[in-house]
Amino acid sequence: MNQTKKCIHQTNKYSANNYHPLPLVVSKAQGSWVYDVDGHKYLDMLSSYSALNHGHRHPKIIQALKDQADRVTLTSRAFHHDQMGSFLEKLCTLSGFDRALPMNSGTEAVETALKAARKWGYDVKGIPEGKAEIIAAENNFSGRSIGVLSMSTGKLATEGFGPYAPGFPTVPFGDAKAIEEAITENTAAVILEPIQGEGGVVVPPEGYLKEVREITKKHNLLLIIDEVQTGFGRTGKLYCYQHEDIQPDIVILGKALGGGVYPVSAILADEGVMDVFVPGNHGSTFGGNPLAARVAYTALEVLMEEGLIERSEELGAYFMKTLKAMDSPVIEDIRGKGLMVGVEIKEAAGTGRDFSEKLMELGVLVKDTKAQTLRFAPPLNISKEDLDWGIDRMKMGFRG
Ligand SMILES: *Cc1c(COP(=O)(O)O)cnc(C)c1O
């Protein structure tokens, strides 16, 4: 038995069956490349769903992790530590918000945003206790907790895990009028992904976020934007909502904030919203720990120093143009922004899974999201040569 088979057998024997990974076993990675236990090399065009915007093991981020590991890693929030202030200041000034609240996973940051919005609804807007509603979009993905699933519409993710929390009406994604019609006197907020990532790289019509921003202002509602997947340059702007020149009330961050090495998440808000929290309302033992703060600070530094946002815009436009020029008989649709690109496969040609396995054999790693869509999200610092190598392989895979 080769190493790959051995590792997969051992993993499957002891793990829960909640994932269906591609059949490769990674043991090493650097930049845009990963290596498996049997010595094969692959181009990573998934980047852990955008958590690896900086590529694998960026030297400066790894150094920060090591340096901080040698000083102090955890204090809990019972004490202050010397990395917190600089991290929060950098995140807030870069993003144009007054305050940030750090957590660990994206899901926790979403929960944090929902709690902030509900509390704002009661304390500031005057919604009667226990009645606050937050409008979400159908086909959303914001995590797997019971709170987050309370606004989900996907059957596979939600069936069998109820009962759910009330107060999360859903409306079709991309339809601003539907949001306005769903508003009641108890609505506190609207929560949206600027592009639905897990939902199949669904790009809403141009002007959607702008219109939703006007509606939420008019009705005194908070606008919460989930940038966990789209943030930190993925779509060619620091945050995807900046394509429409709006300012949300709460922004949810995760994935690439941890520089590909450590789980770090956060929400951003201005004082009027963030100050609804008082000691005892909310928290996390590991949230904003010294290691997380130092790593995230460095990840933000690298993002700006290396011009990764501009790279994403340029390479993304090139990638999209090249894909369209392939004129492949198996491709139904190509969509996205920056280096977040969805390729929808024609049903007659096979499933997304079939094509992700085929591309893996050709040395390109990508994963299906929804049955027919492949999501391409290479590291933002991928070299043009490596991207071209990947595109050549894709040409073979999409020949039909
Ligand atoms: C991945 C993701 C989350 C959840 O993040 P986790 O770190 O997996 O908990 C939330 N929202 C969006 C848009 C995501 O893509």
Coordinates of C-alpha atoms and ligand atoms in Angstrom, one line a residue:
M1 CA 0.0 0.0 0.0
N2 CA 1.4 3.4 -0.8
Q3 CA 1.5 6.2 1.8
T4 CA -1.5 7.9 0.3
K5 CA -3.7 4.9 0.7
K6 CA -2.4 4.2 4.2
C7 CA -3.1 7.7 5.4
I8 CA -6.5 7.9 3.9
H9 CA -7.4 4.5 5.3
Q10 CA -6.3 5.5 8.8
T11 CA -8.0 8.8 8.7
N12 CA -11.3 7.3 7.4
K13 CA -11.2 4.7 10.1
Y14 CA -11.1 7.2 13.0
S15 CA -12.7 10.3 11.6
A16 CA -16.3 11.5 11.4
N17 CA -17.7 11.3 7.9
N18 CA -18.5 15.0 7.5
Y19 CA -16.2 15.7 4.6
H20 CA -15.5 14.2 1.2
P21 CA -11.9 15.2 0.4
L22 CA -10.1 14.7 -2.8
P23 CA -7.9 11.5 -2.6
L24 CA -4.6 13.2 -1.9
V25 CA -2.6 13.5 1.3
V26 CA -0.7 16.7 1.7
S27 CA 2.5 16.6 3.7
K28 CA 4.3 19.8 2.7
A29 CA 3.6 23.1 1.0
Q30 CA 5.3 26.3 -0.1
G31 CA 3.8 29.4 -1.8
S32 CA 1.3 28.2 -4.4
W33 CA 2.4 24.5 -4.4
V34 CA 1.6 21.5 -2.2
Y35 CA 3.3 18.1 -2.1
D36 CA 1.7 14.8 -1.2
V37 CA 3.1 11.9 0.8
D38 CA 4.1 10.1 -2.3
G39 CA 6.0 13.0 -3.8
H40 CA 3.5 14.4 -6.2
K41 CA 3.3 18.2 -6.7
Y42 CA 0.1 20.2 -7.2
L43 CA -0.8 23.8 -7.9
D44 CA -3.2 25.0 -5.1
M45 CA -6.0 26.8 -6.8
L46 CA -8.4 26.5 -3.9
S47 CA -6.2 28.1 -1.1
S48 CA -8.3 26.7 1.7
Y49 CA -11.4 28.6 0.4
S50 CA -9.4 31.9 0.5
A51 CA -7.7 31.4 3.9
L52 CA -4.4 31.2 2.0
N53 CA -4.5 34.5 0.1
H54 CA -0.8 35.0 1.1
G55 CA 0.1 31.5 -0.2
H56 CA 1.4 28.6 2.0
R57 CA 3.9 29.5 4.7
H58 CA 4.7 33.1 3.8
P59 CA 8.2 33.5 5.2
K60 CA 7.4 36.8 7.0
I61 CA 4.2 35.4 8.6
I62 CA 5.9 32.2 9.6
Q63 CA 8.7 34.3 11.2
A64 CA 6.2 36.4 13.2
L65 CA 4.5 33.1 14.4
K66 CA 7.9 31.8 15.6
D67 CA 9.0 35.0 17.2
Q68 CA 5.7 35.3 19.1
A69 CA 5.8 31.6 20.1
D70 CA 9.0 32.4 21.8
R71 CA 7.6 35.2 23.9
V72 CA 4.0 34.6 24.9
T73 CA 1.1 32.8 23.2
L74 CA -1.9 33.1 25.5
T75 CA -3.1 35.3 28.3
S76 CA -6.9 35.0 27.9
R77 CA -8.7 38.4 28.0
A78 CA -8.3 38.5 31.8
F79 CA -5.2 40.5 31.2
H80 CA -4.0 42.9 28.5
H81 CA -1.2 41.8 26.2
D82 CA 1.3 43.9 24.2
Q83 CA 0.2 42.7 20.7
M84 CA -3.5 43.5 20.9
G85 CA -3.4 47.3 20.5
S86 CA -1.2 47.3 17.5
F87 CA -3.3 44.6 15.8
L88 CA -6.6 46.3 16.4
E89 CA -5.2 49.7 15.4
K90 CA -3.8 48.4 12.1
L91 CA -7.1 46.5 11.3
C92 CA -9.3 49.5 12.1
T93 CA -7.2 52.2 10.3
L94 CA -6.8 50.0 7.2
S95 CA -10.5 49.3 7.1
G96 CA -11.9 52.7 8.1
F97 CA -13.8 51.6 11.2
D98 CA -13.6 52.8 14.9
R99 CA -13.4 49.4 16.6
A100 CA -12.7 45.7 16.1
L101 CA -13.6 42.6 18.1
P102 CA -11.4 39.6 17.6
M103 CA -12.6 36.0 17.7
N104 CA -11.2 32.7 16.2
S105 CA -13.3 31.2 13.5
G106 CA -15.4 32.8 10.9
T107 CA -18.5 31.3 12.4
E108 CA -17.8 32.9 15.7
A109 CA -17.4 36.3 14.1
V110 CA -20.8 35.8 12.4
E111 CA -22.4 35.0 15.7
T112 CA -20.7 38.1 17.2
A113 CA -22.2 40.2 14.4
L114 CA -25.7 38.8 14.9
K115 CA -25.5 39.4 18.7
A116 CA -24.2 43.0 18.1
A117 CA -27.1 43.7 15.7
R118 CA -29.8 42.2 18.0
K119 CA -28.5 44.2 21.0
W120 CA -28.3 47.3 18.9
G121 CA -31.9 46.6 17.9
Y122 CA -33.0 46.6 21.5
D123 CA -30.7 49.2 23.1
V124 CA -30.6 51.8 20.3
K125 CA -33.5 51.2 17.9
G126 CA -36.0 50.3 20.7
I127 CA -37.3 47.0 19.3
P128 CA -39.3 45.1 22.0
E129 CA -37.2 42.5 23.8
G130 CA -37.1 39.1 22.1
K131 CA -38.5 40.4 18.8
A132 CA -35.5 41.4 16.7
E133 CA -35.3 40.2 13.2
I134 CA -32.3 40.0 10.9
I135 CA -33.0 39.5 7.2
A136 CA -30.7 37.0 5.4
A137 CA -30.3 35.9 1.8
E138 CA -31.4 32.5 0.5
N139 CA -28.5 30.2 -0.4
N140 CA -26.2 32.0 2.1
F141 CA -23.2 30.4 3.8
S142 CA -22.0 31.8 7.1
G143 CA -20.9 28.8 9.1
R144 CA -22.3 25.7 10.8
S145 CA -23.3 26.7 14.3
I146 CA -27.0 26.4 15.3
G147 CA -27.3 30.2 15.4
V148 CA -25.9 30.6 11.9
L149 CA -27.9 27.6 10.6
S150 CA -31.0 29.4 11.8
M151 CA -30.7 31.7 8.8
S152 CA -29.5 29.0 6.3
T153 CA -31.7 27.6 3.6
G154 CA -29.6 24.6 2.5
K155 CA -31.3 21.3 3.2
L156 CA -28.2 19.2 3.6
A157 CA -26.7 21.7 6.1
T158 CA -29.9 22.2 8.2
E159 CA -32.1 19.1 8.1
G160 CA -31.8 17.1 11.3
F161 CA -30.2 19.8 13.4
G162 CA -33.2 21.9 14.5
P163 CA -34.9 23.5 16.3
Y164 CA -33.5 26.8 15.2
A165 CA -33.5 30.3 16.5
P166 CA -36.4 32.5 15.3
G167 CA -36.0 35.9 13.8
F168 CA -34.2 35.2 10.5
P169 CA -36.5 35.8 7.5
T170 CA -34.8 35.0 4.2
V171 CA -35.3 36.5 0.8
P172 CA -33.8 35.8 -2.7
F173 CA -30.2 36.9 -3.1
G174 CA -29.6 39.8 -5.5
D175 CA -33.1 41.3 -5.2
A176 CA -33.1 44.5 -3.2
K177 CA -36.9 45.0 -3.5
A178 CA -37.4 41.7 -1.7
I179 CA -35.4 43.0 1.2
E180 CA -37.5 46.1 1.4
E181 CA -40.7 44.1 1.4
A182 CA -39.5 41.8 4.2
I183 CA -38.8 44.7 6.6
T184 CA -41.0 45.0 9.6
E185 CA -41.0 47.3 12.7
N186 CA -38.8 44.7 14.4
T187 CA -36.1 44.4 11.7
A188 CA -32.7 45.2 13.2
A189 CA -30.4 44.3 10.3
V190 CA -29.7 42.8 6.9
I191 CA -26.8 40.3 6.5
L192 CA -25.3 39.5 3.1
E193 CA -22.2 38.0 1.5
P194 CA -21.1 40.4 -1.3
I195 CA -20.5 37.3 -3.5
Q196 CA -22.0 34.0 -2.3
G197 CA -18.9 31.8 -2.1
E198 CA -20.1 28.4 -0.9
G199 CA -23.4 29.1 -2.7
G200 CA -21.6 28.6 -6.0
V201 CA -19.7 31.9 -6.5
V202 CA -23.0 33.8 -7.1
V203 CA -22.3 37.4 -8.1
P204 CA -25.3 39.7 -7.5
P205 CA -26.4 42.3 -10.1
E206 CA -24.4 45.5 -10.2
G207 CA -25.8 48.1 -7.9
Y208 CA -27.4 45.5 -5.5
L209 CA -25.3 46.4 -2.4
K210 CA -25.7 50.1 -3.1
E211 CA -29.5 49.8 -3.3
V212 CA -29.5 47.6 -0.1
R213 CA -27.4 50.2 1.6
E214 CA -30.0 52.9 0.7
I215 CA -32.9 50.8 1.9
T216 CA -31.2 49.9 5.2
K217 CA -30.4 53.6 5.8
K218 CA -34.0 54.6 5.0
H219 CA -35.4 52.1 7.5
N220 CA -32.8 52.6 10.2
L221 CA -31.3 49.1 9.9
L222 CA -27.8 47.9 10.2
L223 CA -26.1 46.4 7.1
I224 CA -23.8 43.5 8.0
I225 CA -21.5 42.3 5.3
D226 CA -19.8 38.9 5.6
E227 CA -16.4 39.2 4.0
V228 CA -15.0 36.1 5.6
Q229 CA -14.3 34.6 2.1
T230 CA -14.3 37.7 -0.1
G231 CA -12.1 39.9 2.1
F232 CA -8.4 40.8 2.1
G233 CA -8.0 41.3 -1.6
R234 CA -9.7 38.2 -2.9
T235 CA -11.9 40.1 -5.3
G236 CA -9.5 42.8 -6.3
K237 CA -10.4 45.3 -3.5
L238 CA -9.5 45.1 0.2
Y239 CA -13.2 44.2 0.8
C240 CA -15.6 43.2 -1.9
Y241 CA -18.2 45.8 -0.8
Q242 CA -15.8 48.5 -1.9
H243 CA -16.6 47.6 -5.5
E244 CA -19.9 49.4 -4.9
D245 CA -18.4 52.2 -2.8
I246 CA -20.6 51.6 0.3
Q247 CA -19.8 51.6 4.0
P248 CA -21.5 48.8 6.0
D249 CA -22.3 49.0 9.7
I250 CA -20.7 45.7 10.6
V251 CA -18.1 43.8 8.6
I252 CA -17.3 40.1 9.4
L253 CA -13.7 38.9 8.8
G254 CA -11.9 35.6 9.0
K255 CA -10.0 33.1 6.8
A256 CA -7.1 35.2 5.3
L257 CA -6.9 37.4 8.4
G258 CA -4.9 34.5 9.9
G259 CA -2.3 34.7 7.0
G260 CA -2.9 31.0 6.3
V261 CA -1.3 29.8 9.5
Y262 CA -3.6 30.5 12.4
P263 CA -7.4 30.9 12.9
V264 CA -8.2 34.6 13.4
S265 CA -11.5 36.3 12.9
A266 CA -13.1 39.6 13.9
I267 CA -15.9 42.0 13.3
L268 CA -15.5 45.7 12.5
A269 CA -18.0 48.4 13.5
D270 CA -18.1 52.0 14.5
E271 CA -18.6 53.1 18.1
G272 CA -22.4 53.5 17.9
V273 CA -22.8 49.8 17.2
M274 CA -19.7 48.2 19.0
D275 CA -20.4 50.0 22.2
V276 CA -23.6 48.0 22.8
F277 CA -21.3 45.3 24.3
V278 CA -20.4 45.6 27.9
P279 CA -18.1 43.3 30.0
G280 CA -19.8 39.9 30.4
N281 CA -21.9 40.2 27.2
H282 CA -19.6 38.3 24.9
G283 CA -16.1 36.9 24.6
S284 CA -13.7 34.1 23.8
T285 CA -10.8 32.5 25.6
F286 CA -8.5 32.4 22.6
G287 CA -10.0 35.4 20.7
G288 CA -7.3 37.9 19.9
N289 CA -4.5 36.0 21.7
P290 CA -0.9 37.2 21.3
L291 CA -0.1 34.6 18.6
A292 CA -3.3 35.5 16.7
A293 CA -2.7 39.2 17.0
R294 CA 0.9 39.1 15.9
V295 CA 0.1 36.8 13.0
A296 CA -2.9 38.9 11.8
Y297 CA -0.9 42.1 12.1
T298 CA 1.8 40.6 9.9
A299 CA -0.7 39.2 7.4
L300 CA -2.2 42.7 7.0
E301 CA 1.3 44.1 6.6
V302 CA 2.2 41.6 3.9
L303 CA -1.1 42.2 2.1
M304 CA -0.3 45.9 1.7
E305 CA 3.5 45.7 1.3
E306 CA 3.3 43.2 -1.5
G307 CA 0.4 44.8 -3.3
L308 CA -1.6 41.7 -3.2
I309 CA -4.9 43.5 -3.7
E310 CA -3.8 45.0 -7.0
R311 CA -2.3 41.6 -8.1
S312 CA -5.7 40.0 -7.5
E313 CA -7.4 42.5 -9.7
E314 CA -4.8 42.2 -12.5
L315 CA -4.3 38.5 -12.5
G316 CA -8.0 37.9 -11.9
A317 CA -8.9 39.9 -15.1
Y318 CA -6.3 37.9 -17.0
F319 CA -7.4 34.6 -15.6
M320 CA -11.1 35.3 -16.4
K321 CA -10.2 36.5 -20.0
T322 CA -8.1 33.4 -20.6
L323 CA -10.8 31.0 -19.3
K324 CA -13.4 32.6 -21.6
A325 CA -11.0 32.4 -24.5
M326 CA -10.8 28.6 -24.0
D327 CA -14.3 28.5 -25.3
S328 CA -14.6 25.0 -23.7
P329 CA -17.5 22.8 -24.7
V330 CA -17.9 21.6 -21.1
I331 CA -18.2 25.1 -19.5
E332 CA -21.7 26.6 -19.0
D333 CA -20.7 29.8 -17.3
I334 CA -17.6 31.7 -15.9
R335 CA -18.1 34.3 -13.2
G336 CA -16.4 36.1 -10.4
K337 CA -14.3 39.1 -9.4
G338 CA -10.6 39.4 -9.0
L339 CA -9.1 36.0 -8.2
M340 CA -12.4 34.5 -7.0
V341 CA -13.7 32.7 -10.1
G342 CA -16.5 30.2 -10.4
V343 CA -16.6 27.8 -13.4
E344 CA -19.9 26.1 -13.9
I345 CA -19.8 22.8 -15.7
K346 CA -22.5 21.7 -18.1
E347 CA -24.6 18.9 -16.6
A348 CA -24.1 16.7 -19.7
A349 CA -20.3 16.9 -19.3
G350 CA -20.3 15.6 -15.7
T351 CA -20.3 17.0 -12.1
G352 CA -18.0 19.5 -10.5
R353 CA -16.6 16.6 -8.4
D354 CA -15.7 14.7 -11.6
F355 CA -13.8 17.7 -12.9
S356 CA -12.0 18.4 -9.6
E357 CA -10.8 14.8 -9.6
K358 CA -9.7 15.1 -13.3
L359 CA -7.9 18.4 -12.6
M360 CA -6.2 16.8 -9.5
E361 CA -4.8 14.1 -11.8
L362 CA -3.5 16.9 -14.0
G363 CA -1.8 18.6 -11.0
V364 CA -4.3 21.3 -10.2
L365 CA -6.2 21.4 -6.9
V366 CA -9.7 22.9 -6.9
K367 CA -12.9 21.9 -5.3
D368 CA -16.5 21.8 -6.4
T369 CA -19.0 24.0 -4.6
K370 CA -22.6 23.1 -5.3
A371 CA -23.0 20.3 -7.8
Q372 CA -21.8 21.9 -11.0
T373 CA -19.5 24.7 -10.0
L374 CA -15.7 24.7 -9.5
R375 CA -14.3 27.5 -7.4
F376 CA -10.9 28.8 -8.4
A377 CA -9.1 30.9 -5.7
P378 CA -5.4 30.7 -6.1
P379 CA -3.1 32.5 -3.7
L380 CA -3.0 36.2 -4.5
N381 CA 0.8 36.1 -4.8
I382 CA 0.8 33.3 -7.4
S383 CA 3.3 34.0 -10.1
K384 CA 2.2 34.6 -13.7
E385 CA 4.2 31.6 -14.8
D386 CA 2.5 29.3 -12.2
L387 CA -0.9 30.6 -13.1
D388 CA -0.2 30.0 -16.8
W389 CA 1.0 26.4 -15.9
G390 CA -2.4 25.9 -14.2
I391 CA -4.3 27.4 -17.1
D392 CA -2.5 25.0 -19.5
R393 CA -3.6 22.0 -17.3
M394 CA -7.1 23.4 -17.2
K395 CA -7.1 23.6 -21.0
M396 CA -6.5 19.8 -21.0
G397 CA -9.1 19.2 -18.3
F398 CA -11.8 21.2 -20.0
R399 CA -11.2 19.9 -23.5
G400 CA -14.4 17.9 -23.3
Ligands
LIG1 C1 -15.9 30.1 5.6 C2 -17.0 31.1 5.8 C3 -17.5 31.3 7.1 C4 -17.2 30.5 8.3 O1 -15.8 30.5 8.6 P1 -15.2 29.3 9.5 O2 -13.8 29.8 9.8 O3 -15.2 28.1 8.7 O4 -16.0 29.2 10.7 C5 -18.5 32.3 7.2 N1 -18.8 33.1 6.2 C6 -18.3 32.9 4.9 C7 -18.8 33.8 3.8 C8 -17.4 31.9 4.7 O5 -16.9 31.7 3.5

